[in-house]
Structures are given as C-alpha cells and as structure tokens.
Amino acid sequence: MIPDLPGNIDEIKGFLADDEAHALHHHALVESRKGPVLEIGSYCGKSTIYLGLACRRNGATVFALDHHRGSEEHQLGEYFHDPDLYDTGEGQVDTFREFRRNIRSAGLDETVVPLVAGSDAAARQWQTPLAMVFIDGGHSLDAALTDYRCWTAHLMRTGILAIHDLFEDAHEGGQAPWAIYRMALASGLFEDLGRVNTLGLLRRL
C-alpha cells in the first residue's frame, strides 16, 4: 500500500504495470535518501507520481525529463497515437499540459521539477549526482543510446539504474531498451538486481 496514491492513478495515461510501478516506488524510497531521482520519459506523469510520492517522504526531488512531443510511436498515424494529446493548432503531440495537471492533482508540485527538453540539451552542463535514473524515453536505438550515455555517468555509486520496456523477443516489443540494458551489464559497472515484468533494475558499483 502506497500512502497518498491518487484515487485516479489507474485512469492516468501511461504504459506502466502495477508491479513495475511499485518497484519504482520502493527503490526511489530507498535511494532518494541519498540524492535526487531522474526520470527520462515522463509522458503524462503516471510513473512520475510513484517516484514523486517516494521522494516526497524523504524531502528529495524528482527531475522529470521529457520534451513532451511524444516518442516515435506516439506521432500522428502511429500505433500509440492518442488524439487527446495532439495539439491540432501546433500540429504536434503535447503531453505537458496533461503532465502538469496530474502532478498538481497529486500534490507533487514542490517535489517534481519538470525538465522540458531532450537528453542532450539537459545533460550538456549537468553536474548534480543522481541517486536513481529511470530510463523510459524514446524507443529508437538512437534515443535510447543517447539517454544511456548522457545520464549513467551522473549516477552515483550504489545508485539504481532502472530501464523500462525490456523485451528479449523482438515480436513482443522494441529492442532499444533491451540493447542498453545489455550494454549496462556488459560494462562491468553495474550489478544486476533482476527484473520486474519489463522493468530492469541495476545497481551502480
């Protein structure tokens, strides 16, 4: 049971299974005692709320990084496109309004710091060590590699790296998250903590 979990959490748009959400909350609760948490790919804020509720208990911060223009699969005509999140005036996906509404409703405005940018731009002069990094951004290989390379260097020793949407079989899902997960394991810098559903968990050595 997670204290203060909004009653409408199951209605918030997102692609996070319950067991994955609870695993994120658990690790964020432990790791945020040491420092801030960074989430890459916030979408409408469902996972951000689980991370934020954990961090709030420790007086810590969640940096929620997302350009809020949707991943490749969210664009017009693609499989996961949601017309409710499409700004017809701009001709672009815009998830930021929905994200802000959900974060405010959860009472997390003083815990969650939105970073409305891409990984490259946000990481360019980043200097804050991170206790936990959750990668759930774009699923192209280029996007996933950029997220991994930009942010794992800022993960403090013993910190947690969480990677979402791991599918060994290409028929079940995209392979980019699986590729960076294998890259992390092969680097020798991480201890494998196992998986919860499609969420991979590793600890920085």
mmCIF file of C-alpha atoms in Angstrom:
data_model
loop_
_atom_site.group_PDB
_atom_site.id
_atom_site.type_symbol
_atom_site.label_atom_id
_atom_site.label_comp_id
_atom_site.label_asym_id
_atom_site.label_seq_id
_atom_site.Cartn_x
_atom_site.Cartn_y
_atom_site.Cartn_z
ATOM 1 C CA MET A 1 0.000 0.000 0.000
ATOM 2 C CA ILE A 2 1.478 3.355 -1.087
ATOM 3 C CA PRO A 3 0.400 6.315 1.086
ATOM 4 C CA ASP A 4 -1.282 9.234 -0.714
ATOM 5 C CA LEU A 5 -1.553 7.395 -4.041
ATOM 6 C CA PRO A 6 -4.209 9.306 -6.027
ATOM 7 C CA GLY A 7 -7.531 7.529 -6.394
ATOM 8 C CA ASN A 8 -7.459 8.133 -10.149
ATOM 9 C CA ILE A 9 -3.978 6.635 -10.687
ATOM 10 C CA ASP A 10 -5.349 3.880 -12.931
ATOM 11 C CA GLU A 11 -7.012 6.493 -15.152
ATOM 12 C CA ILE A 12 -3.775 8.407 -15.833
ATOM 13 C CA LYS A 13 -2.464 7.716 -19.304
ATOM 14 C CA GLY A 14 0.670 5.600 -19.321
ATOM 15 C CA PHE A 15 2.218 2.211 -20.005
ATOM 16 C CA LEU A 16 3.382 1.152 -16.556
ATOM 17 C CA ALA A 17 2.223 -2.121 -14.990
ATOM 18 C CA ASP A 18 1.286 -2.139 -11.293
ATOM 19 C CA ASP A 19 4.203 -4.358 -10.254
ATOM 20 C CA GLU A 20 6.638 -2.105 -12.141
ATOM 21 C CA ALA A 21 5.143 0.994 -10.510
ATOM 22 C CA HIS A 22 5.517 -0.469 -7.028
ATOM 23 C CA ALA A 23 9.117 -1.497 -7.750
ATOM 24 C CA LEU A 24 9.946 2.059 -8.869
ATOM 25 C CA HIS A 25 8.355 3.480 -5.720
ATOM 26 C CA HIS A 26 10.250 1.041 -3.499
ATOM 27 C CA HIS A 27 13.654 1.815 -4.982
ATOM 28 C CA ALA A 28 13.014 5.553 -5.111
ATOM 29 C CA LEU A 29 12.033 5.480 -1.437
ATOM 30 C CA VAL A 30 15.384 3.923 -0.542
ATOM 31 C CA GLU A 31 17.632 5.774 -2.988
ATOM 32 C CA SER A 32 16.185 9.267 -2.551
ATOM 33 C CA ARG A 33 17.611 9.340 0.968
ATOM 34 C CA LYS A 34 20.977 9.810 -0.789
ATOM 35 C CA GLY A 35 20.042 12.299 -3.506
ATOM 36 C CA PRO A 36 17.647 13.195 -6.343
ATOM 37 C CA VAL A 37 15.969 10.894 -8.844
ATOM 38 C CA LEU A 38 15.944 11.499 -12.598
ATOM 39 C CA GLU A 39 13.155 10.155 -14.799
ATOM 40 C CA ILE A 40 13.639 10.184 -18.573
ATOM 41 C CA GLY A 41 10.318 9.976 -20.381
ATOM 42 C CA SER A 42 7.518 11.254 -18.141
ATOM 43 C CA TYR A 43 4.655 11.238 -20.693
ATOM 44 C CA CYS A 44 1.555 12.155 -18.629
ATOM 45 C CA GLY A 45 3.172 11.644 -15.234
ATOM 46 C CA LYS A 46 1.997 8.236 -14.073
ATOM 47 C CA SER A 47 5.451 6.890 -13.236
ATOM 48 C CA THR A 48 6.470 10.366 -12.030
ATOM 49 C CA ILE A 49 3.790 10.192 -9.349
ATOM 50 C CA TYR A 50 5.085 6.869 -7.996
ATOM 51 C CA LEU A 51 8.627 8.257 -7.915
ATOM 52 C CA GLY A 52 7.441 11.591 -6.524
ATOM 53 C CA LEU A 53 5.478 10.131 -3.627
ATOM 54 C CA ALA A 54 8.592 8.199 -2.566
ATOM 55 C CA CYS A 55 10.851 11.238 -2.873
ATOM 56 C CA ARG A 56 8.446 13.492 -1.003
ATOM 57 C CA ARG A 57 8.737 11.282 2.070
ATOM 58 C CA ASN A 58 12.490 11.981 2.090
ATOM 59 C CA GLY A 59 12.311 15.652 1.160
ATOM 60 C CA ALA A 60 14.007 14.769 -2.135
ATOM 61 C CA THR A 61 13.465 15.846 -5.739
ATOM 62 C CA VAL A 62 12.402 14.100 -8.936
ATOM 63 C CA PHE A 63 13.757 15.681 -12.085
ATOM 64 C CA ALA A 64 11.221 14.708 -14.772
ATOM 65 C CA LEU A 65 12.874 14.974 -18.201
ATOM 66 C CA ASP A 66 10.704 14.902 -21.312
ATOM 67 C CA HIS A 67 10.397 17.112 -24.396
ATOM 68 C CA HIS A 68 6.659 16.318 -24.225
ATOM 69 C CA ARG A 69 6.373 15.959 -28.002
ATOM 70 C CA GLY A 70 5.888 12.213 -27.796
ATOM 71 C CA SER A 71 8.100 9.327 -28.840
ATOM 72 C CA GLU A 72 8.179 7.943 -32.359
ATOM 73 C CA GLU A 73 5.273 5.589 -31.687
ATOM 74 C CA HIS A 74 3.052 8.448 -30.399
ATOM 75 C CA GLN A 75 3.124 10.513 -33.566
ATOM 76 C CA LEU A 76 0.152 11.051 -35.872
ATOM 77 C CA GLY A 77 -0.681 7.837 -37.706
ATOM 78 C CA GLU A 78 1.441 5.627 -35.422
ATOM 79 C CA TYR A 79 0.165 2.741 -33.311
ATOM 80 C CA PHE A 80 0.233 4.506 -29.899
ATOM 81 C CA HIS A 81 -1.008 7.886 -31.119
ATOM 82 C CA ASP A 82 -3.560 9.448 -28.741
ATOM 83 C CA PRO A 83 -5.675 12.161 -30.383
ATOM 84 C CA ASP A 84 -6.460 13.641 -26.942
ATOM 85 C CA LEU A 85 -2.780 14.559 -26.620
ATOM 86 C CA TYR A 86 -2.441 16.086 -30.076
ATOM 87 C CA ASP A 87 -2.342 19.869 -30.445
ATOM 88 C CA THR A 88 -4.032 20.466 -33.780
ATOM 89 C CA GLY A 89 -3.086 24.144 -33.733
ATOM 90 C CA GLU A 90 0.615 23.315 -33.450
ATOM 91 C CA GLY A 91 0.372 20.100 -35.431
ATOM 92 C CA GLN A 92 2.306 18.291 -32.683
ATOM 93 C CA VAL A 93 1.862 15.941 -29.765
ATOM 94 C CA ASP A 94 1.831 17.886 -26.488
ATOM 95 C CA THR A 95 1.727 15.878 -23.256
ATOM 96 C CA PHE A 96 2.972 18.668 -20.956
ATOM 97 C CA ARG A 97 -0.448 20.108 -20.086
ATOM 98 C CA GLU A 98 -1.727 16.682 -19.038
ATOM 99 C CA PHE A 99 1.513 16.020 -17.141
ATOM 100 C CA ARG A 100 1.252 19.265 -15.148
ATOM 101 C CA ARG A 101 -2.391 18.631 -14.329
ATOM 102 C CA ASN A 102 -1.631 15.161 -12.964
ATOM 103 C CA ILE A 103 1.388 16.274 -10.928
ATOM 104 C CA ARG A 104 -0.548 19.159 -9.393
ATOM 105 C CA SER A 105 -3.517 16.904 -8.604
ATOM 106 C CA ALA A 106 -1.158 14.511 -6.801
ATOM 107 C CA GLY A 107 0.212 17.378 -4.694
ATOM 108 C CA LEU A 108 3.733 16.997 -6.075
ATOM 109 C CA ASP A 109 4.468 20.478 -7.439
ATOM 110 C CA GLU A 110 7.114 21.011 -4.742
ATOM 111 C CA THR A 111 8.722 17.598 -5.349
ATOM 112 C CA VAL A 112 8.750 17.196 -9.136
ATOM 113 C CA VAL A 113 10.875 19.536 -11.246
ATOM 114 C CA PRO A 114 9.924 19.254 -14.944
ATOM 115 C CA LEU A 115 12.768 19.496 -17.456
ATOM 116 C CA VAL A 116 11.125 20.163 -20.810
ATOM 117 C CA ALA A 117 13.996 19.283 -23.119
ATOM 118 C CA GLY A 118 15.790 16.421 -24.812
ATOM 119 C CA SER A 119 18.549 14.416 -23.116
ATOM 120 C CA ASP A 120 21.382 16.080 -24.997
ATOM 121 C CA ALA A 121 20.337 19.611 -24.075
ATOM 122 C CA ALA A 122 19.516 18.831 -20.446
ATOM 123 C CA ALA A 123 22.713 16.861 -19.833
ATOM 124 C CA ARG A 124 25.091 19.321 -21.501
ATOM 125 C CA GLN A 125 26.064 21.130 -18.287
ATOM 126 C CA TRP A 126 24.516 18.835 -15.702
ATOM 127 C CA GLN A 127 26.594 18.496 -12.521
ATOM 128 C CA THR A 128 24.244 17.050 -9.884
ATOM 129 C CA PRO A 129 24.924 13.437 -8.822
ATOM 130 C CA LEU A 130 21.833 11.256 -9.093
ATOM 131 C CA ALA A 131 20.745 8.520 -6.706
ATOM 132 C CA MET A 132 18.462 6.840 -9.258
ATOM 133 C CA VAL A 133 17.958 7.098 -13.016
ATOM 134 C CA PHE A 134 14.833 5.693 -14.680
ATOM 135 C CA ILE A 135 15.085 5.416 -18.482
ATOM 136 C CA ASP A 136 11.727 5.255 -20.238
ATOM 137 C CA GLY A 137 12.186 7.683 -23.131
ATOM 138 C CA GLY A 138 12.166 7.200 -26.887
ATOM 139 C CA HIS A 139 12.489 3.596 -28.032
ATOM 140 C CA SER A 140 14.547 4.151 -31.155
ATOM 141 C CA LEU A 141 18.119 2.907 -30.751
ATOM 142 C CA ASP A 142 19.471 6.433 -31.171
ATOM 143 C CA ALA A 143 17.173 7.847 -28.464
ATOM 144 C CA ALA A 144 17.860 5.027 -26.001
ATOM 145 C CA LEU A 145 21.628 5.209 -26.519
ATOM 146 C CA THR A 146 21.555 8.971 -26.019
ATOM 147 C CA ASP A 147 19.620 8.617 -22.752
ATOM 148 C CA TYR A 148 22.003 5.930 -21.509
ATOM 149 C CA ARG A 149 25.186 7.772 -22.457
ATOM 150 C CA CYS A 150 24.022 11.165 -21.218
ATOM 151 C CA TRP A 151 22.861 10.103 -17.770
ATOM 152 C CA THR A 152 24.547 6.958 -16.447
ATOM 153 C CA ALA A 153 27.753 8.963 -15.929
ATOM 154 C CA HIS A 154 25.849 11.085 -13.382
ATOM 155 C CA LEU A 155 24.610 8.093 -11.380
ATOM 156 C CA MET A 156 26.353 7.931 -8.010
ATOM 157 C CA ARG A 157 27.993 4.752 -6.788
ATOM 158 C CA THR A 158 25.443 2.300 -5.349
ATOM 159 C CA GLY A 159 22.698 4.223 -7.204
ATOM 160 C CA ILE A 160 19.931 2.460 -9.143
ATOM 161 C CA LEU A 161 19.549 2.377 -12.920
ATOM 162 C CA ALA A 162 16.050 1.299 -13.978
ATOM 163 C CA ILE A 163 15.222 0.630 -17.637
ATOM 164 C CA HIS A 164 11.631 0.094 -18.800
ATOM 165 C CA ASP A 165 10.182 -1.996 -21.636
ATOM 166 C CA LEU A 166 12.686 -4.840 -21.800
ATOM 167 C CA PHE A 167 11.724 -7.432 -24.391
ATOM 168 C CA GLU A 168 14.166 -10.149 -25.417
ATOM 169 C CA ASP A 169 11.857 -11.176 -28.271
ATOM 170 C CA ALA A 170 11.523 -8.523 -30.989
ATOM 171 C CA HIS A 171 7.984 -9.780 -31.701
ATOM 172 C CA GLU A 172 6.917 -8.647 -28.219
ATOM 173 C CA GLY A 173 8.397 -5.146 -28.201
ATOM 174 C CA GLY A 174 11.111 -2.766 -29.342
ATOM 175 C CA GLN A 175 14.722 -3.803 -28.869
ATOM 176 C CA ALA A 176 16.403 -0.483 -27.981
ATOM 177 C CA PRO A 177 15.770 -0.685 -24.188
ATOM 178 C CA TRP A 178 16.975 -4.290 -24.229
ATOM 179 C CA ALA A 179 20.132 -3.176 -26.078
ATOM 180 C CA ILE A 180 21.097 -0.553 -23.475
ATOM 181 C CA TYR A 181 20.244 -2.951 -20.653
ATOM 182 C CA ARG A 182 22.697 -5.484 -22.127
ATOM 183 C CA MET A 183 25.216 -2.685 -22.655
ATOM 184 C CA ALA A 184 24.974 -1.738 -18.973
ATOM 185 C CA LEU A 185 25.504 -5.353 -17.891
ATOM 186 C CA ALA A 186 28.451 -5.787 -20.262
ATOM 187 C CA SER A 187 30.113 -2.598 -18.995
ATOM 188 C CA GLY A 188 31.036 -4.195 -15.684
ATOM 189 C CA LEU A 189 29.816 -1.056 -13.909
ATOM 190 C CA PHE A 190 26.511 -2.487 -12.727
ATOM 191 C CA GLU A 191 25.184 -5.311 -10.603
ATOM 192 C CA ASP A 192 22.068 -6.983 -11.981
ATOM 193 C CA LEU A 193 19.214 -6.802 -9.462
ATOM 194 C CA GLY A 194 16.819 -8.695 -11.705
ATOM 195 C CA ARG A 195 13.643 -7.705 -13.463
ATOM 196 C CA VAL A 196 10.070 -6.902 -12.503
ATOM 197 C CA ASN A 197 7.877 -7.611 -15.513
ATOM 198 C CA THR A 198 9.558 -5.471 -18.231
ATOM 199 C CA LEU A 199 11.486 -3.278 -15.764
ATOM 200 C CA GLY A 200 15.206 -3.987 -15.449
ATOM 201 C CA LEU A 201 16.971 -2.936 -12.245
ATOM 202 C CA LEU A 202 20.722 -2.498 -11.845
ATOM 203 C CA ARG A 203 22.965 -1.064 -9.126
ATOM 204 C CA ARG A 204 25.980 1.087 -9.952
ATOM 205 C CA LEU A 205 29.138 -0.472 -8.496
#
